[in-house]
Coordinates of C-alpha atoms and ligand atoms in Angstrom, one line a residue:
M1 CA -63.4 -16.4 174.9
P2 CA -62.9 -13.2 172.8
D3 CA -61.7 -13.5 169.2
I4 CA -58.0 -13.6 170.0
A5 CA -56.9 -14.0 166.3
A6 CA -58.7 -10.7 165.4
I7 CA -57.4 -8.9 168.5
V8 CA -53.8 -9.9 167.8
A9 CA -54.0 -8.9 164.2
E10 CA -55.5 -5.5 165.1
I11 CA -52.8 -4.8 167.7
A12 CA -50.1 -5.7 165.2
G13 CA -51.7 -3.3 162.7
E14 CA -51.9 -0.5 165.2
M15 CA -48.3 -1.0 166.4
R16 CA -47.0 -1.1 162.8
N17 CA -48.1 2.5 162.3
A18 CA -47.2 3.8 165.7
E19 CA -44.9 6.9 165.5
D20 CA -43.5 7.0 169.0
R21 CA -41.5 3.8 169.2
G22 CA -39.0 4.5 172.0
T23 CA -35.2 4.1 171.6
V24 CA -33.2 1.0 170.7
A25 CA -30.7 0.0 173.4
S26 CA -27.3 1.1 172.2
Y27 CA -25.0 0.2 175.1
I28 CA -24.8 -3.4 173.7
P29 CA -23.4 -2.7 170.2
P30 CA -25.1 -5.5 168.2
L31 CA -28.5 -4.4 169.6
A32 CA -28.1 -0.9 168.4
S33 CA -28.5 -1.9 164.7
V34 CA -31.9 -3.8 165.2
P35 CA -34.5 -1.9 163.1
I36 CA -36.9 0.1 165.2
D37 CA -39.9 -0.7 163.0
K38 CA -40.0 -4.4 164.1
F39 CA -43.1 -5.6 166.0
G40 CA -44.2 -9.1 166.9
I41 CA -46.8 -10.7 169.1
A42 CA -47.6 -14.3 170.0
V43 CA -50.4 -15.6 172.2
V44 CA -50.5 -19.2 173.3
L45 CA -53.8 -20.2 174.9
A46 CA -54.3 -22.8 177.6
D47 CA -56.0 -25.1 175.0
G48 CA -52.8 -25.0 172.8
A49 CA -54.1 -22.6 170.2
V50 CA -51.4 -20.2 169.0
H51 CA -52.1 -16.8 167.5
V52 CA -49.3 -14.7 166.0
A53 CA -48.9 -11.4 164.1
G54 CA -46.2 -9.1 162.8
D55 CA -42.6 -10.3 163.2
A56 CA -43.6 -13.1 165.6
D57 CA -41.2 -15.6 164.0
E58 CA -38.1 -13.4 163.9
A59 CA -35.6 -14.2 166.7
F60 CA -34.4 -11.4 168.9
S61 CA -32.1 -11.1 171.9
I62 CA -34.2 -12.1 174.9
Q63 CA -31.7 -10.4 177.3
S64 CA -33.2 -10.1 180.8
I65 CA -36.2 -12.4 180.0
S66 CA -33.7 -15.2 180.5
K67 CA -33.6 -14.2 184.2
V68 CA -37.0 -16.0 184.6
F69 CA -35.5 -19.3 183.2
A70 CA -32.3 -18.9 185.2
L71 CA -34.3 -18.4 188.4
T72 CA -36.3 -21.5 187.6
L73 CA -33.2 -23.6 187.1
A74 CA -31.5 -22.2 190.3
L75 CA -34.6 -22.9 192.4
G76 CA -34.5 -26.4 190.9
A77 CA -30.9 -26.8 191.9
V78 CA -30.9 -25.4 195.5
G79 CA -34.6 -24.7 196.3
D80 CA -35.4 -22.1 198.9
Q81 CA -31.8 -21.8 200.0
L82 CA -31.5 -19.4 197.1
W83 CA -33.3 -16.7 199.2
S84 CA -30.4 -16.4 201.6
R85 CA -28.5 -14.8 198.7
V86 CA -31.0 -12.8 196.8
G87 CA -34.2 -10.9 198.0
R88 CA -37.7 -10.8 196.8
E89 CA -38.5 -7.1 196.9
P90 CA -38.8 -4.6 194.0
S91 CA -35.7 -2.4 193.9
G92 CA -37.3 0.8 192.7
S93 CA -33.9 1.3 190.9
A94 CA -32.6 0.8 187.4
F95 CA -31.9 -2.7 186.2
N96 CA -28.1 -2.2 186.4
S97 CA -28.0 -0.1 189.6
I98 CA -25.3 -0.7 192.2
V99 CA -26.4 1.8 194.9
Q100 CA -28.4 -0.6 197.2
L101 CA -25.7 -3.2 197.2
E102 CA -23.5 -1.1 199.6
T103 CA -26.1 -0.7 202.3
E104 CA -27.6 -4.1 201.8
H105 CA -24.3 -6.0 202.1
G106 CA -24.1 -7.3 198.6
I107 CA -27.5 -9.0 198.7
P108 CA -29.4 -7.9 195.6
R109 CA -33.1 -7.0 196.0
N110 CA -34.5 -9.6 193.6
P111 CA -33.4 -12.1 190.9
F112 CA -34.7 -10.0 188.1
I113 CA -32.3 -7.1 188.3
N114 CA -28.8 -7.6 186.9
A115 CA -27.1 -8.1 190.3
G116 CA -29.7 -10.7 191.3
A117 CA -29.4 -12.6 188.1
I118 CA -25.6 -12.6 188.4
V119 CA -25.9 -14.2 191.9
V120 CA -28.4 -16.7 190.4
C121 CA -25.7 -17.7 187.8
D122 CA -23.1 -18.1 190.6
V123 CA -25.5 -20.4 192.4
L124 CA -25.8 -22.5 189.2
L125 CA -22.1 -22.6 188.9
G126 CA -21.9 -24.1 192.4
R127 CA -22.7 -27.4 190.7
L128 CA -21.8 -26.9 187.1
Q129 CA -19.1 -25.7 184.8
P130 CA -20.1 -22.6 182.8
R131 CA -20.3 -24.7 179.6
E132 CA -22.6 -27.1 181.3
A133 CA -24.8 -24.4 182.8
I134 CA -25.1 -22.7 179.4
G135 CA -25.9 -26.1 177.8
Q136 CA -28.5 -26.8 180.5
M137 CA -30.2 -23.4 179.8
L138 CA -30.3 -24.0 176.1
R139 CA -31.8 -27.5 176.6
F140 CA -34.3 -26.1 179.1
V141 CA -35.7 -23.3 176.9
R142 CA -35.8 -25.7 173.9
E143 CA -37.8 -28.2 176.0
L144 CA -40.1 -25.5 177.3
A145 CA -40.7 -24.2 173.8
G146 CA -41.5 -27.7 172.6
D147 CA -38.2 -29.1 171.5
D148 CA -37.4 -26.2 169.3
E149 CA -33.9 -26.9 168.0
A150 CA -34.0 -23.6 166.2
I151 CA -33.4 -21.7 169.5
R152 CA -29.7 -20.7 169.7
L153 CA -27.3 -18.4 171.5
D154 CA -26.0 -15.3 169.7
E155 CA -22.3 -15.4 170.3
T156 CA -21.8 -12.0 168.9
V157 CA -24.1 -10.5 171.5
A158 CA -22.5 -12.5 174.3
R159 CA -19.0 -11.4 173.2
A160 CA -20.1 -7.7 172.9
E161 CA -21.4 -7.8 176.5
Q162 CA -18.2 -9.4 177.7
D163 CA -16.2 -6.6 176.0
T164 CA -18.4 -3.7 177.1
G165 CA -20.4 -4.8 180.2
F166 CA -18.4 -2.8 182.6
R167 CA -21.4 -2.2 184.9
N168 CA -22.1 -5.9 185.2
I169 CA -18.4 -6.5 185.8
A170 CA -18.5 -3.9 188.6
L171 CA -21.6 -5.5 190.1
A172 CA -20.1 -8.9 190.2
N173 CA -16.8 -7.8 191.7
Y174 CA -18.7 -5.7 194.3
M175 CA -20.8 -8.7 195.3
R176 CA -17.6 -10.8 195.4
A177 CA -16.2 -8.4 197.9
F178 CA -19.2 -9.0 200.1
G179 CA -18.8 -12.7 199.8
N180 CA -22.1 -13.1 197.8
I181 CA -20.3 -14.4 194.6
H182 CA -18.5 -17.6 195.4
G183 CA -17.0 -18.6 192.1
D184 CA -14.7 -17.0 189.6
V185 CA -16.2 -13.6 188.6
R186 CA -15.2 -14.0 184.9
M187 CA -16.9 -17.4 184.7
V188 CA -20.0 -16.1 186.4
L189 CA -20.3 -13.2 184.1
G190 CA -19.6 -15.3 181.0
T191 CA -22.5 -17.5 182.0
Y192 CA -24.8 -14.5 182.7
F193 CA -23.9 -12.9 179.3
H194 CA -24.6 -16.1 177.4
F195 CA -28.0 -16.5 179.1
C196 CA -28.8 -12.9 178.0
A197 CA -27.7 -13.7 174.5
L198 CA -30.4 -16.3 173.9
A199 CA -32.2 -15.5 170.7
M200 CA -35.8 -16.5 170.5
S201 CA -38.9 -15.4 168.5
C202 CA -42.2 -14.3 170.1
R203 CA -43.7 -17.6 169.2
Q204 CA -40.8 -19.6 170.9
L205 CA -40.9 -17.4 173.9
A206 CA -44.7 -17.6 174.4
M207 CA -44.4 -21.4 174.1
A208 CA -41.6 -21.4 176.7
G209 CA -43.8 -19.4 179.1
R210 CA -46.5 -22.0 179.1
Y211 CA -45.3 -23.6 182.4
L212 CA -46.1 -20.3 184.2
M213 CA -49.5 -20.1 182.6
D214 CA -50.4 -23.7 183.6
G215 CA -49.4 -24.2 187.2
G216 CA -45.9 -25.4 186.5
R217 CA -46.8 -27.9 183.7
V218 CA -46.2 -28.1 180.0
D219 CA -48.1 -30.6 177.9
G220 CA -48.9 -32.6 181.1
H221 CA -45.2 -32.7 182.2
R222 CA -44.4 -31.1 185.5
I223 CA -41.6 -28.5 185.2
V224 CA -42.0 -26.9 188.6
T225 CA -44.5 -27.3 191.4
A226 CA -47.7 -25.2 191.2
S227 CA -46.5 -23.1 194.3
R228 CA -43.2 -22.4 192.6
A229 CA -44.9 -21.3 189.4
R230 CA -47.1 -18.9 191.5
R231 CA -44.1 -17.5 193.2
I232 CA -42.1 -16.9 190.1
A233 CA -45.1 -15.2 188.6
A234 CA -45.4 -13.1 191.7
L235 CA -41.8 -11.9 191.3
M236 CA -42.5 -11.1 187.7
M237 CA -45.4 -8.9 188.7
S238 CA -43.5 -7.1 191.5
C239 CA -40.0 -6.9 189.9
G240 CA -40.2 -7.9 186.2
H241 CA -39.9 -4.3 184.9
Y242 CA -37.4 -2.8 187.4
D243 CA -38.4 0.7 188.5
N244 CA -41.2 0.5 186.0
S245 CA -42.9 -2.6 187.6
G246 CA -45.5 -0.6 189.5
D247 CA -46.6 1.1 186.3
F248 CA -46.7 -2.2 184.4
A249 CA -48.9 -3.7 187.1
F250 CA -51.1 -0.6 187.0
R251 CA -51.5 -0.5 183.2
I252 CA -51.4 -4.2 182.4
G253 CA -51.9 -6.2 185.5
L254 CA -50.1 -9.4 184.4
P255 CA -46.8 -11.0 185.6
G256 CA -44.3 -10.0 183.0
K257 CA -40.6 -9.9 182.3
S258 CA -38.9 -7.5 180.0
G259 CA -35.5 -7.5 178.3
V260 CA -33.5 -4.7 176.7
G261 CA -33.8 -6.5 173.3
G262 CA -37.4 -5.2 173.4
G263 CA -39.1 -8.4 174.3
I264 CA -41.7 -9.0 177.1
L265 CA -43.0 -12.3 178.3
A266 CA -46.3 -12.0 180.1
V267 CA -48.6 -14.7 181.5
A268 CA -52.3 -14.7 182.2
P269 CA -52.5 -17.6 184.6
G270 CA -54.8 -20.4 183.4
I271 CA -55.5 -18.4 180.2
A272 CA -52.5 -17.5 178.0
S273 CA -48.8 -17.1 177.7
I274 CA -47.9 -14.0 175.7
A275 CA -44.8 -12.6 174.1
V276 CA -44.3 -9.3 172.4
W277 CA -41.3 -7.7 170.8
S278 CA -40.5 -4.1 169.7
P279 CA -36.9 -3.0 170.1
G280 CA -37.6 0.6 171.1
L281 CA -37.4 1.1 174.8
N282 CA -38.7 3.6 177.4
E283 CA -36.4 5.2 180.0
A284 CA -36.6 2.2 182.3
G285 CA -35.3 -0.1 179.5
N286 CA -38.7 -1.7 178.8
S287 CA -40.2 -2.1 175.3
H288 CA -42.3 1.0 174.7
L289 CA -44.7 -0.6 172.1
G290 CA -44.5 -4.0 173.8
Q291 CA -46.1 -2.5 176.9
R292 CA -48.7 -0.6 174.8
A293 CA -49.5 -3.8 172.9
L294 CA -50.0 -5.7 176.2
E295 CA -52.1 -2.9 177.5
R296 CA -54.4 -3.1 174.5
L297 CA -54.6 -6.9 174.8
V298 CA -55.7 -6.8 178.4
Q299 CA -58.2 -4.0 177.7
R300 CA -59.8 -6.1 175.0
T301 CA -59.7 -9.4 176.8
G302 CA -60.1 -8.6 180.5
W303 CA -57.1 -10.8 181.2
S304 CA -55.6 -8.7 184.0
V305 CA -55.2 -10.8 187.1
F306 CA -57.1 -8.1 189.0
E307 CA -60.2 -8.6 186.9
P308 CA -62.9 -10.4 188.9
R309 CA -63.3 -14.0 187.7
E310 CA -66.4 -16.2 187.9
G311 CA -66.4 -19.0 190.5
Ligands
LIG401 N1 -27.6 -8.1 179.2 C1 -28.2 -6.9 179.7 C2 -27.3 -6.3 180.8 O1 -26.8 -7.1 181.6 C3 -29.6 -7.3 180.3 C4 -30.3 -6.1 180.8 C5 -31.8 -6.1 180.5 O2 -32.3 -6.8 179.6 N2 -32.5 -5.3 181.2 O3 -27.2 -5.1 180.9

């Protein structure tokens, strides 16, 4: 095993001084004021060792990373029936794009673009009230992160999205017209915005990703089956970075999911669960330095899933 503590510290040092940091998302007002100079990284290894550097203990808005946890909950609720309402193909379009929905009859390409995650929320609301679904999500990420009561929902972010998320409102109404949203559009969106408003640190997020590193288990408890964990990771690889997913696989070669808060959760199956955070984004809405940091990490560790393994 390479010296992860040293590598993580080195990456944080390099990213602290980086000049080109991307652009902070401004379409969600509270995110616009997050300082661009933040950078955090946390690596949780299969043996439980945790290595962190930079702003790894500062909570940030996980935004679309919550789509991984929402998908996990929806698969738990309805199993493979979910796939009649959302696809499993990369969209090749922006995370908030509406164009494919017209020709594809309101069925979003995958659960990691906004339209897909909105359908996932609607599926959860088939059995729960919004308040219950939001409570279930909060309990779930706390459990995954190791009972971390400190994880909370940022109501200011949720409210801001409710007030300004016109694209998401359009997506939900459009899918409602196709019959692929069954519940009350406002309640579905309220749930979706609250999921996006989860605030977590890199350390908490990397802890929460352990089930995807370890075949569906956390500390010996089964969260999902091994085959489900593999499938969720496959979707992260093919769709986790929107129209930038191919480039992420090319450069980093790990299942990963980004959010416009500048976080990325990535997993090296059997080896590590990794979270990085830097609020400046590239044009596709993915953390610019977060991706660079992960690229450095896989270069130094050989953790890409495409790296030949012994045995
Ligand atoms: N809440 C954001 C939105 O719906 C999530 C997008 C993202 O993180 N890519 O626009």
